[in-house]
Amino acid sequence: MTRIGRPTGPAEATEEVVLTAALDLLLVEGVAALTPQRLHQETGVSRSTIYRHWPTPTEVLAALIDVAPPPDIDPTDDPAHDLHVAVDQLCDRLRDKPVSAFLRALVSADDLRGRYVADIERPFRDALRATSAGRQQREDAVAAIVGPLLADAVLADAPPARARAHRAVDLHLAALR
């Protein structure tokens, strides 16, 4: 039985149009541009539709996180290999303007920032689970590998130091053995 009334979410085409425009606005003008009025101006989608589905810039950011999942890494039984692959993928993502701009926009959105960073860190945590290290040692290794890369992209607006991250992987794996 179909329910009469408004759908629970936006139509797929509407969502794509609005979120594509939102990402463009975010990259050019920053998070302050992600208002329903501004998205309406850019897309022609009615303000009421935008308000209903994305009433605040934070909700637009959350929707962008939902439609941009992190890349998949096919895990192997070799944590060193998996960690080096994760470093390369993260460095490639941080080199791209959308990811670093998105991270900068999330600086003021604590709950979303945590969710996005957890997605970034997931492949590193997954790879380290294959080691005999304790939870705290694994978390320390993830922070030591990922933290400087995020600082490069967000704080220094610099390319991520890929070689440094690979050295950090090797250092932490040696310490965990």
PDB file of C-alpha atoms in Angstrom:
ATOM      1  CA  MET A   1       0.000   0.000   0.000  1.00  0.00           C
ATOM      2  CA  THR A   2       1.390   3.390  -0.932  1.00  0.00           C
ATOM      3  CA  ARG A   3       1.134   6.311   1.418  1.00  0.00           C
ATOM      4  CA  ILE A   4      -0.258   9.569   0.211  1.00  0.00           C
ATOM      5  CA  GLY A   5       1.698  12.681   1.096  1.00  0.00           C
ATOM      6  CA  ARG A   6       5.210  13.957   0.813  1.00  0.00           C
ATOM      7  CA  PRO A   7       8.015  11.472   0.348  1.00  0.00           C
ATOM      8  CA  THR A   8      10.392  11.009   3.285  1.00  0.00           C
ATOM      9  CA  GLY A   9      13.410  12.156   1.298  1.00  0.00           C
ATOM     10  CA  PRO A  10      14.140  14.204  -1.784  1.00  0.00           C
ATOM     11  CA  ALA A  11      13.828  12.686  -5.231  1.00  0.00           C
ATOM     12  CA  GLU A  12      17.126  11.226  -6.387  1.00  0.00           C
ATOM     13  CA  ALA A  13      17.521  13.821  -9.157  1.00  0.00           C
ATOM     14  CA  THR A  14      16.736  16.664  -6.744  1.00  0.00           C
ATOM     15  CA  GLU A  15      19.230  15.375  -4.220  1.00  0.00           C
ATOM     16  CA  GLU A  16      21.942  15.115  -6.866  1.00  0.00           C
ATOM     17  CA  VAL A  17      21.300  18.635  -8.183  1.00  0.00           C
ATOM     18  CA  VAL A  18      21.231  20.225  -4.728  1.00  0.00           C
ATOM     19  CA  LEU A  19      24.228  18.370  -3.322  1.00  0.00           C
ATOM     20  CA  THR A  20      26.325  18.952  -6.449  1.00  0.00           C
ATOM     21  CA  ALA A  21      25.588  22.666  -6.166  1.00  0.00           C
ATOM     22  CA  ALA A  22      26.291  22.528  -2.439  1.00  0.00           C
ATOM     23  CA  LEU A  23      29.725  21.024  -3.002  1.00  0.00           C
ATOM     24  CA  ASP A  24      30.520  23.666  -5.621  1.00  0.00           C
ATOM     25  CA  LEU A  25      29.395  26.438  -3.260  1.00  0.00           C
ATOM     26  CA  LEU A  26      31.382  24.945  -0.407  1.00  0.00           C
ATOM     27  CA  LEU A  27      34.557  24.882  -2.485  1.00  0.00           C
ATOM     28  CA  VAL A  28      34.162  28.413  -3.819  1.00  0.00           C
ATOM     29  CA  GLU A  29      32.428  30.327  -1.035  1.00  0.00           C
ATOM     30  CA  GLY A  30      32.690  28.166   2.074  1.00  0.00           C
ATOM     31  CA  VAL A  31      30.171  26.682   4.446  1.00  0.00           C
ATOM     32  CA  ALA A  32      28.307  29.981   4.967  1.00  0.00           C
ATOM     33  CA  ALA A  33      26.977  29.708   1.408  1.00  0.00           C
ATOM     34  CA  LEU A  34      25.106  26.477   2.143  1.00  0.00           C
ATOM     35  CA  THR A  35      21.841  28.160   3.030  1.00  0.00           C
ATOM     36  CA  PRO A  36      18.499  27.072   1.580  1.00  0.00           C
ATOM     37  CA  GLN A  37      18.124  30.491  -0.084  1.00  0.00           C
ATOM     38  CA  ARG A  38      21.520  30.263  -1.772  1.00  0.00           C
ATOM     39  CA  LEU A  39      20.957  26.648  -2.840  1.00  0.00           C
ATOM     40  CA  HIS A  40      17.597  27.681  -4.323  1.00  0.00           C
ATOM     41  CA  GLN A  41      19.313  30.459  -6.288  1.00  0.00           C
ATOM     42  CA  GLU A  42      21.905  28.033  -7.648  1.00  0.00           C
ATOM     43  CA  THR A  43      19.606  25.126  -8.482  1.00  0.00           C
ATOM     44  CA  GLY A  44      16.089  26.415  -9.022  1.00  0.00           C
ATOM     45  CA  VAL A  45      14.840  23.781  -6.563  1.00  0.00           C
ATOM     46  CA  SER A  46      12.111  25.320  -4.444  1.00  0.00           C
ATOM     47  CA  ARG A  47      13.177  26.788  -1.116  1.00  0.00           C
ATOM     48  CA  SER A  48      10.503  24.762   0.667  1.00  0.00           C
ATOM     49  CA  THR A  49      11.985  21.512  -0.674  1.00  0.00           C
ATOM     50  CA  ILE A  50      15.464  22.563   0.394  1.00  0.00           C
ATOM     51  CA  TYR A  51      14.257  23.718   3.835  1.00  0.00           C
ATOM     52  CA  ARG A  52      12.339  20.479   4.316  1.00  0.00           C
ATOM     53  CA  HIS A  53      15.322  18.226   3.570  1.00  0.00           C
ATOM     54  CA  TRP A  54      18.349  20.380   4.449  1.00  0.00           C
ATOM     55  CA  PRO A  55      17.244  23.222   6.758  1.00  0.00           C
ATOM     56  CA  THR A  56      20.760  24.160   7.904  1.00  0.00           C
ATOM     57  CA  PRO A  57      24.287  24.180   6.469  1.00  0.00           C
ATOM     58  CA  THR A  58      25.144  21.410   8.951  1.00  0.00           C
ATOM     59  CA  GLU A  59      22.450  19.178   7.447  1.00  0.00           C
ATOM     60  CA  VAL A  60      23.804  19.887   3.963  1.00  0.00           C
ATOM     61  CA  LEU A  61      27.294  18.875   5.154  1.00  0.00           C
ATOM     62  CA  ALA A  62      25.857  15.690   6.695  1.00  0.00           C
ATOM     63  CA  ALA A  63      24.170  14.834   3.391  1.00  0.00           C
ATOM     64  CA  LEU A  64      27.445  15.402   1.537  1.00  0.00           C
ATOM     65  CA  ILE A  65      29.191  12.979   3.908  1.00  0.00           C
ATOM     66  CA  ASP A  66      26.465  10.401   3.290  1.00  0.00           C
ATOM     67  CA  VAL A  67      26.820  10.521  -0.509  1.00  0.00           C
ATOM     68  CA  ALA A  68      30.636  10.518  -0.526  1.00  0.00           C
ATOM     69  CA  PRO A  69      31.712   7.292   1.154  1.00  0.00           C
ATOM     70  CA  PRO A  70      35.420   6.684   1.648  1.00  0.00           C
ATOM     71  CA  PRO A  71      37.159   4.516  -0.931  1.00  0.00           C
ATOM     72  CA  ASP A  72      37.199   0.797  -0.323  1.00  0.00           C
ATOM     73  CA  ILE A  73      40.434  -0.960   0.460  1.00  0.00           C
ATOM     74  CA  ASP A  74      40.522  -4.691  -0.108  1.00  0.00           C
ATOM     75  CA  PRO A  75      42.176  -5.937   3.070  1.00  0.00           C
ATOM     76  CA  THR A  76      44.928  -8.514   2.902  1.00  0.00           C
ATOM     77  CA  ASP A  77      46.572 -10.442   5.707  1.00  0.00           C
ATOM     78  CA  ASP A  78      49.509  -8.041   5.549  1.00  0.00           C
ATOM     79  CA  PRO A  79      48.945  -4.998   7.816  1.00  0.00           C
ATOM     80  CA  ALA A  80      52.010  -3.212   6.391  1.00  0.00           C
ATOM     81  CA  HIS A  81      50.676  -3.486   2.847  1.00  0.00           C
ATOM     82  CA  ASP A  82      47.179  -2.402   3.897  1.00  0.00           C
ATOM     83  CA  LEU A  83      48.499   0.580   5.852  1.00  0.00           C
ATOM     84  CA  HIS A  84      50.687   1.755   2.966  1.00  0.00           C
ATOM     85  CA  VAL A  85      47.729   1.460   0.581  1.00  0.00           C
ATOM     86  CA  ALA A  86      45.587   3.435   3.059  1.00  0.00           C
ATOM     87  CA  VAL A  87      48.285   6.153   3.277  1.00  0.00           C
ATOM     88  CA  ASP A  88      48.424   6.466  -0.513  1.00  0.00           C
ATOM     89  CA  GLN A  89      44.646   6.646  -0.834  1.00  0.00           C
ATOM     90  CA  LEU A  90      44.349   9.231   1.940  1.00  0.00           C
ATOM     91  CA  CYS A  91      47.151  11.349   0.476  1.00  0.00           C
ATOM     92  CA  ASP A  92      45.430  11.242  -2.911  1.00  0.00           C
ATOM     93  CA  ARG A  93      42.108  12.260  -1.330  1.00  0.00           C
ATOM     94  CA  LEU A  94      43.672  15.094   0.663  1.00  0.00           C
ATOM     95  CA  ARG A  95      45.458  16.370  -2.432  1.00  0.00           C
ATOM     96  CA  ASP A  96      42.068  16.871  -4.079  1.00  0.00           C
ATOM     97  CA  LYS A  97      40.487  20.211  -3.300  1.00  0.00           C
ATOM     98  CA  PRO A  98      37.040  18.894  -2.293  1.00  0.00           C
ATOM     99  CA  VAL A  99      38.281  16.740   0.575  1.00  0.00           C
ATOM    100  CA  SER A 100      40.559  19.338   2.143  1.00  0.00           C
ATOM    101  CA  ALA A 101      37.954  22.102   1.701  1.00  0.00           C
ATOM    102  CA  PHE A 102      35.336  19.804   3.168  1.00  0.00           C
ATOM    103  CA  LEU A 103      37.527  19.110   6.194  1.00  0.00           C
ATOM    104  CA  ARG A 104      38.039  22.844   6.720  1.00  0.00           C
ATOM    105  CA  ALA A 105      34.273  23.365   6.557  1.00  0.00           C
ATOM    106  CA  LEU A 106      33.760  20.689   9.205  1.00  0.00           C
ATOM    107  CA  VAL A 107      36.018  22.428  11.729  1.00  0.00           C
ATOM    108  CA  SER A 108      32.987  23.993  13.433  1.00  0.00           C
ATOM    109  CA  ALA A 109      30.692  20.957  13.156  1.00  0.00           C
ATOM    110  CA  ASP A 110      31.954  18.694  15.945  1.00  0.00           C
ATOM    111  CA  ASP A 111      29.647  15.723  15.443  1.00  0.00           C
ATOM    112  CA  LEU A 112      30.044  15.706  11.659  1.00  0.00           C
ATOM    113  CA  ARG A 113      33.785  16.255  11.843  1.00  0.00           C
ATOM    114  CA  GLY A 114      34.129  13.237  14.113  1.00  0.00           C
ATOM    115  CA  ARG A 115      32.061  11.121  11.758  1.00  0.00           C
ATOM    116  CA  TYR A 116      34.041  12.197   8.699  1.00  0.00           C
ATOM    117  CA  VAL A 117      37.421  11.704  10.381  1.00  0.00           C
ATOM    118  CA  ALA A 118      36.314   8.276  11.650  1.00  0.00           C
ATOM    119  CA  ASP A 119      35.579   7.337   8.020  1.00  0.00           C
ATOM    120  CA  ILE A 120      39.056   8.520   7.044  1.00  0.00           C
ATOM    121  CA  GLU A 121      40.674   6.549   9.869  1.00  0.00           C
ATOM    122  CA  ARG A 122      38.665   3.340   9.352  1.00  0.00           C
ATOM    123  CA  PRO A 123      41.063   1.665   6.863  1.00  0.00           C
ATOM    124  CA  PHE A 124      43.973   2.300   9.222  1.00  0.00           C
ATOM    125  CA  ARG A 125      42.111   0.810  12.184  1.00  0.00           C
ATOM    126  CA  ASP A 126      41.050  -2.164  10.086  1.00  0.00           C
ATOM    127  CA  ALA A 127      44.627  -2.849   8.977  1.00  0.00           C
ATOM    128  CA  LEU A 128      45.977  -2.591  12.516  1.00  0.00           C
ATOM    129  CA  ARG A 129      43.428  -5.092  13.857  1.00  0.00           C
ATOM    130  CA  ALA A 130      45.481  -7.777  12.116  1.00  0.00           C
ATOM    131  CA  THR A 131      48.377  -7.052  14.476  1.00  0.00           C
ATOM    132  CA  SER A 132      48.733  -8.272  18.051  1.00  0.00           C
ATOM    133  CA  ALA A 133      48.770  -4.701  19.345  1.00  0.00           C
ATOM    134  CA  GLY A 134      46.376  -3.579  22.035  1.00  0.00           C
ATOM    135  CA  ARG A 135      43.598  -1.093  21.352  1.00  0.00           C
ATOM    136  CA  GLN A 136      45.483   1.910  22.745  1.00  0.00           C
ATOM    137  CA  GLN A 137      48.606   1.081  20.727  1.00  0.00           C
ATOM    138  CA  ARG A 138      46.503   0.832  17.566  1.00  0.00           C
ATOM    139  CA  GLU A 139      44.783   4.144  18.291  1.00  0.00           C
ATOM    140  CA  ASP A 140      48.146   5.815  18.914  1.00  0.00           C
ATOM    141  CA  ALA A 141      49.445   4.469  15.596  1.00  0.00           C
ATOM    142  CA  VAL A 142      46.362   5.707  13.720  1.00  0.00           C
ATOM    143  CA  ALA A 143      46.732   9.160  15.275  1.00  0.00           C
ATOM    144  CA  ALA A 144      50.453   9.310  14.473  1.00  0.00           C
ATOM    145  CA  ILE A 145      49.891   8.320  10.844  1.00  0.00           C
ATOM    146  CA  VAL A 146      46.680  10.171   9.995  1.00  0.00           C
ATOM    147  CA  GLY A 147      46.946  13.256  12.225  1.00  0.00           C
ATOM    148  CA  PRO A 148      49.878  14.909  10.448  1.00  0.00           C
ATOM    149  CA  LEU A 149      48.276  14.289   7.044  1.00  0.00           C
ATOM    150  CA  LEU A 150      45.081  16.020   8.157  1.00  0.00           C
ATOM    151  CA  ALA A 151      47.101  18.874   9.658  1.00  0.00           C
ATOM    152  CA  ASP A 152      48.933  19.308   6.347  1.00  0.00           C
ATOM    153  CA  ALA A 153      45.667  19.530   4.409  1.00  0.00           C
ATOM    154  CA  VAL A 154      43.549  21.522   6.851  1.00  0.00           C
ATOM    155  CA  LEU A 155      45.889  23.715   8.863  1.00  0.00           C
ATOM    156  CA  ALA A 156      48.889  24.210   6.602  1.00  0.00           C
ATOM    157  CA  ASP A 157      46.941  24.087   3.321  1.00  0.00           C
ATOM    158  CA  ALA A 158      49.843  22.021   2.027  1.00  0.00           C
ATOM    159  CA  PRO A 159      50.085  18.753   0.145  1.00  0.00           C
ATOM    160  CA  PRO A 160      50.097  15.768   2.496  1.00  0.00           C
ATOM    161  CA  ALA A 161      53.573  14.501   3.345  1.00  0.00           C
ATOM    162  CA  ARG A 162      53.205  11.033   1.842  1.00  0.00           C
ATOM    163  CA  ALA A 163      56.786   9.898   2.522  1.00  0.00           C
ATOM    164  CA  ARG A 164      56.533  10.978   6.173  1.00  0.00           C
ATOM    165  CA  ALA A 165      53.289   8.989   6.537  1.00  0.00           C
ATOM    166  CA  HIS A 166      54.908   5.889   5.045  1.00  0.00           C
ATOM    167  CA  ARG A 167      57.813   6.256   7.489  1.00  0.00           C
ATOM    168  CA  ALA A 168      55.284   6.577  10.341  1.00  0.00           C
ATOM    169  CA  VAL A 169      53.629   3.328   9.212  1.00  0.00           C
ATOM    170  CA  ASP A 170      56.962   1.515   9.228  1.00  0.00           C
ATOM    171  CA  LEU A 171      57.946   3.010  12.584  1.00  0.00           C
ATOM    172  CA  HIS A 172      54.693   2.041  14.283  1.00  0.00           C
ATOM    173  CA  LEU A 173      54.592  -1.433  12.806  1.00  0.00           C
ATOM    174  CA  ALA A 174      58.142  -2.037  14.019  1.00  0.00           C
ATOM    175  CA  ALA A 175      57.157  -0.844  17.501  1.00  0.00           C
ATOM    176  CA  LEU A 176      54.084  -3.109  17.520  1.00  0.00           C
ATOM    177  CA  ARG A 177      56.121  -6.217  16.697  1.00  0.00           C
TER     178      ARG A 177
END
